[in-house]
mmCIF file of C-alpha atoms in Angstrom:
data_model
loop_
_atom_site.group_PDB
_atom_site.id
_atom_site.type_symbol
_atom_site.label_atom_id
_atom_site.label_comp_id
_atom_site.label_asym_id
_atom_site.label_seq_id
_atom_site.Cartn_x
_atom_site.Cartn_y
_atom_site.Cartn_z
ATOM 1 C CA UNK A 123 0.910 35.267 -14.219
ATOM 2 C CA UNK A 124 -0.367 33.113 -17.129
ATOM 3 C CA UNK A 125 2.439 30.414 -16.289
ATOM 4 C CA UNK A 126 0.997 29.816 -12.902
ATOM 5 C CA UNK A 127 -2.679 29.256 -13.758
ATOM 6 C CA UNK A 128 -4.232 25.795 -14.041
ATOM 7 C CA UNK A 129 -7.348 24.617 -15.668
ATOM 8 C CA UNK A 130 -8.605 24.096 -12.046
ATOM 9 C CA UNK A 131 -8.057 23.425 -8.752
ATOM 10 C CA UNK A 132 -8.857 21.329 -5.729
ATOM 11 C CA UNK A 133 -8.268 20.706 -2.020
ATOM 12 C CA UNK A 134 -7.267 17.377 -3.178
ATOM 13 C CA UNK A 135 -7.450 14.213 -5.624
ATOM 14 C CA UNK A 136 -9.053 12.287 -3.900
ATOM 15 C CA UNK A 137 -12.130 14.904 -4.124
ATOM 16 C CA UNK A 138 -12.931 15.194 -7.402
ATOM 17 C CA UNK A 139 -14.970 12.541 -9.252
ATOM 18 C CA UNK A 140 -13.932 10.217 -11.948
ATOM 19 C CA UNK A 141 -16.534 11.860 -14.671
ATOM 20 C CA UNK A 142 -14.899 15.629 -14.186
ATOM 21 C CA UNK A 143 -12.082 13.446 -16.026
ATOM 22 C CA UNK A 144 -14.498 12.010 -18.506
ATOM 23 C CA UNK A 145 -16.622 15.060 -18.954
ATOM 24 C CA UNK A 146 -13.281 16.820 -19.707
ATOM 25 C CA UNK A 147 -12.505 13.961 -22.377
ATOM 26 C CA UNK A 148 -9.640 13.171 -20.150
ATOM 27 C CA UNK A 149 -8.413 9.129 -20.578
ATOM 28 C CA UNK A 150 -4.886 9.187 -19.376
ATOM 29 C CA UNK A 151 -4.281 11.502 -16.193
ATOM 30 C CA UNK A 152 -0.611 12.298 -14.930
ATOM 31 C CA UNK A 153 -0.661 12.429 -11.554
ATOM 32 C CA UNK A 154 2.628 14.121 -9.239
ATOM 33 C CA UNK A 155 3.467 11.500 -6.089
ATOM 34 C CA UNK A 156 4.768 13.105 -2.724
ATOM 35 C CA UNK A 157 2.160 15.041 -1.754
ATOM 36 C CA UNK A 158 -0.647 14.782 -4.298
ATOM 37 C CA UNK A 159 -1.017 10.913 -3.596
ATOM 38 C CA UNK A 160 0.523 10.462 -0.653
ATOM 39 C CA UNK A 161 3.381 11.631 1.954
ATOM 40 C CA UNK A 162 6.887 11.536 0.448
ATOM 41 C CA UNK A 163 7.664 9.265 3.684
ATOM 42 C CA UNK A 164 5.094 7.004 2.479
ATOM 43 C CA UNK A 165 6.825 4.063 0.576
ATOM 44 C CA UNK A 166 3.978 2.053 -0.365
ATOM 45 C CA UNK A 167 0.312 3.140 -1.784
ATOM 46 C CA UNK A 168 -1.964 3.873 1.335
ATOM 47 C CA UNK A 169 -5.490 2.241 0.792
ATOM 48 C CA UNK A 170 -7.331 5.427 0.431
ATOM 49 C CA UNK A 171 -4.506 5.604 -2.735
ATOM 50 C CA UNK A 172 -5.584 1.975 -3.878
ATOM 51 C CA UNK A 173 -9.297 2.626 -3.885
ATOM 52 C CA UNK A 174 -8.912 6.130 -5.844
ATOM 53 C CA UNK A 175 -7.022 4.490 -8.381
ATOM 54 C CA UNK A 176 -9.228 1.490 -8.589
ATOM 55 C CA UNK A 177 -12.364 4.122 -9.148
ATOM 56 C CA UNK A 178 -10.402 5.965 -12.343
ATOM 57 C CA UNK A 179 -9.335 2.259 -13.329
ATOM 58 C CA UNK A 180 -13.347 1.751 -13.471
ATOM 59 C CA UNK A 181 -14.159 5.187 -15.019
ATOM 60 C CA UNK A 182 -11.661 4.242 -18.141
ATOM 61 C CA UNK A 183 -9.105 6.451 -16.850
ATOM 62 C CA UNK A 184 -5.813 5.527 -17.222
ATOM 63 C CA UNK A 185 -3.150 6.961 -14.130
ATOM 64 C CA UNK A 186 0.497 7.235 -14.838
ATOM 65 C CA UNK A 187 2.740 8.725 -11.654
ATOM 66 C CA UNK A 188 4.706 11.350 -12.703
ATOM 67 C CA UNK A 189 7.373 12.798 -10.455
ATOM 68 C CA UNK A 190 10.719 14.179 -10.001
ATOM 69 C CA UNK A 191 11.749 11.608 -7.721
ATOM 70 C CA UNK A 192 13.802 8.624 -7.771
ATOM 71 C CA UNK A 193 13.350 5.524 -9.913
ATOM 72 C CA UNK A 194 13.269 3.268 -6.772
ATOM 73 C CA UNK A 195 11.116 5.430 -4.971
ATOM 74 C CA UNK A 196 8.117 5.786 -7.482
ATOM 75 C CA UNK A 197 8.631 1.964 -9.100
ATOM 76 C CA UNK A 198 7.965 0.744 -5.678
ATOM 77 C CA UNK A 199 4.633 3.070 -5.196
ATOM 78 C CA UNK A 200 3.482 3.103 -8.202
ATOM 79 C CA UNK A 201 3.891 -1.174 -8.241
ATOM 80 C CA UNK A 202 1.693 -0.663 -5.162
ATOM 81 C CA UNK A 203 -0.764 1.023 -7.247
ATOM 82 C CA UNK A 204 -0.604 -1.070 -10.718
ATOM 83 C CA UNK A 205 0.245 1.392 -13.091
ATOM 84 C CA UNK A 206 2.618 3.000 -15.145
ATOM 85 C CA UNK A 207 5.288 5.616 -13.818
ATOM 86 C CA UNK A 208 7.746 7.928 -15.173
ATOM 87 C CA UNK A 209 10.587 9.215 -12.781
ATOM 88 C CA UNK A 210 13.164 11.645 -12.477
ATOM 89 C CA UNK A 211 10.884 14.009 -14.762
ATOM 90 C CA UNK A 212 12.327 16.918 -14.669
ATOM 91 C CA UNK A 213 9.885 19.389 -13.637
ATOM 92 C CA UNK A 214 9.042 21.951 -14.459
ATOM 93 C CA UNK A 215 10.792 21.489 -17.590
ATOM 94 C CA UNK A 216 8.475 19.635 -19.911
ATOM 95 C CA UNK A 217 11.193 17.870 -22.346
ATOM 96 C CA UNK A 218 10.582 14.503 -20.518
ATOM 97 C CA UNK A 219 6.896 14.922 -19.973
ATOM 98 C CA UNK A 220 6.381 15.354 -23.896
ATOM 99 C CA UNK A 221 8.943 12.264 -24.705
ATOM 100 C CA UNK A 222 7.401 10.317 -22.442
ATOM 101 C CA UNK A 223 3.969 10.987 -24.102
ATOM 102 C CA UNK A 224 5.558 10.972 -27.446
ATOM 103 C CA UNK A 225 6.316 7.113 -26.910
ATOM 104 C CA UNK A 226 3.148 6.072 -25.502
ATOM 105 C CA UNK A 227 1.163 7.631 -28.782
ATOM 106 C CA UNK A 228 -0.885 9.427 -26.425
ATOM 107 C CA UNK A 229 -2.815 12.884 -27.631
ATOM 108 C CA UNK A 230 -2.231 15.754 -25.157
ATOM 109 C CA UNK A 231 -5.733 16.818 -25.635
ATOM 110 C CA UNK A 232 -6.887 13.642 -23.489
ATOM 111 C CA UNK A 233 -4.127 14.533 -20.602
ATOM 112 C CA UNK A 234 -4.275 16.411 -17.394
ATOM 113 C CA UNK A 235 -1.612 16.452 -15.284
ATOM 114 C CA UNK A 236 -2.202 16.938 -11.232
ATOM 115 C CA UNK A 237 -0.074 18.105 -8.791
ATOM 116 C CA UNK A 238 -0.053 20.292 -5.486
ATOM 117 C CA UNK A 239 3.336 22.665 -7.001
ATOM 118 C CA UNK A 240 3.070 25.581 -9.024
ATOM 119 C CA UNK A 241 6.632 25.591 -9.504
ATOM 120 C CA UNK A 242 7.266 22.475 -10.753
ATOM 121 C CA UNK A 243 3.408 20.832 -11.513
ATOM 122 C CA UNK A 244 1.774 23.501 -12.834
ATOM 123 C CA UNK A 245 4.502 25.037 -14.892
ATOM 124 C CA UNK A 246 5.805 21.748 -16.183
ATOM 125 C CA UNK A 247 2.048 20.916 -17.460
ATOM 126 C CA UNK A 248 1.731 24.231 -18.901
ATOM 127 C CA UNK A 249 5.327 23.793 -20.820
ATOM 128 C CA UNK A 250 4.135 20.528 -22.149
ATOM 129 C CA UNK A 251 0.556 22.418 -23.364
ATOM 130 C CA UNK A 252 -1.467 20.311 -20.937
ATOM 131 C CA UNK A 253 -4.084 20.748 -18.762
ATOM 132 C CA UNK A 254 -3.273 20.724 -14.994
ATOM 133 C CA UNK A 255 -5.406 20.491 -11.676
ATOM 134 C CA UNK A 256 -3.738 22.109 -9.047
ATOM 135 C CA UNK A 257 -4.234 20.473 -5.375
ATOM 136 C CA UNK A 258 -3.086 21.939 -2.064
ATOM 137 C CA UNK A 259 -0.538 19.837 -0.278
ATOM 138 C CA UNK A 260 -2.285 16.353 0.749
ATOM 139 C CA UNK A 261 0.108 15.860 4.187
ATOM 140 C CA UNK A 262 1.564 19.082 6.315
ATOM 141 C CA UNK A 263 5.503 17.409 5.884
ATOM 142 C CA UNK A 264 7.563 18.177 2.646
ATOM 143 C CA UNK A 265 10.965 17.190 1.149
ATOM 144 C CA UNK A 266 13.388 20.116 2.064
ATOM 145 C CA UNK A 267 13.823 21.221 -1.524
ATOM 146 C CA UNK A 268 9.615 21.400 -1.724
ATOM 147 C CA UNK A 269 10.308 23.433 1.375
ATOM 148 C CA UNK A 270 12.038 25.961 -0.593
ATOM 149 C CA UNK A 271 9.500 25.894 -3.614
ATOM 150 C CA UNK A 272 6.857 26.512 -1.083
ATOM 151 C CA UNK A 273 8.514 29.854 -0.782
ATOM 152 C CA UNK A 274 7.893 31.180 -3.747
ATOM 153 C CA UNK A 275 4.120 29.064 -4.622
ATOM 154 C CA UNK A 276 2.397 30.563 -1.459
ATOM 155 C CA UNK A 277 2.621 34.206 -2.104
ATOM 156 C CA UNK A 278 1.790 33.427 -5.814
ATOM 157 C CA UNK A 279 -1.200 30.920 -4.926
ATOM 158 C CA UNK A 280 -2.491 34.167 -2.855
ATOM 159 C CA UNK A 281 -2.418 36.257 -5.831
ATOM 160 C CA UNK A 282 -4.449 33.654 -8.235
ATOM 161 C CA UNK A 283 -6.838 33.051 -5.076
ATOM 162 C CA UNK A 284 -7.128 36.960 -4.786
ATOM 163 C CA UNK A 285 -7.895 37.333 -9.020
ATOM 164 C CA UNK A 286 -9.776 34.765 -8.887
ATOM 165 C CA UNK A 287 -7.439 32.398 -11.113
ATOM 166 C CA UNK A 288 -8.393 29.107 -8.922
ATOM 167 C CA UNK A 289 -10.780 27.927 -10.411
ATOM 168 C CA UNK A 290 -12.477 25.818 -8.436
ATOM 169 C CA UNK A 291 -12.916 22.132 -10.421
ATOM 170 C CA UNK A 292 -16.320 21.718 -9.450
ATOM 171 C CA UNK A 293 -17.192 24.983 -11.395
ATOM 172 C CA UNK A 294 -15.422 23.735 -14.422
ATOM 173 C CA UNK A 295 -17.697 20.447 -14.166
ATOM 174 C CA UNK A 296 -21.421 22.748 -13.441
ATOM 175 C CA UNK A 297 -21.560 21.300 -9.845
ATOM 176 C CA UNK A 298 -20.958 24.511 -7.776
#
């Protein structure tokens, strides 16, 4: 079960204060796109997503959209936020993530990955040896392949929750 245990859990990325990341030494936030930042149906960012990213930028946190989705989808969305991106990452595998981090010359101690899926985001983060924040899905609808992942995700989340292994980010931050 260790491969499923995130560093912290949040209802969504929008509730997490930038100071939480800063207090954990995070300067780079790898952020899943679909159902973490927005619905997979949204081609461009909402005003809320733009405001969130601007808040992180003002706090000195570099946000990078990290997605399994196709180039055009991720590029259009990330361009709307004014952030870097990487697409078709192959999550839950970490090879492309590690290659991206290495090419950028970043230190993994300063990176955190945020996503809504245990089967892709958390496992990829664990394999890449970076901390992860697991969120709930942002909207009800999912892409067809994600619906399959959720069949495995739900019982594992339930088990992690029952065992007290989904620690709220506020507890890690010391505000709860």
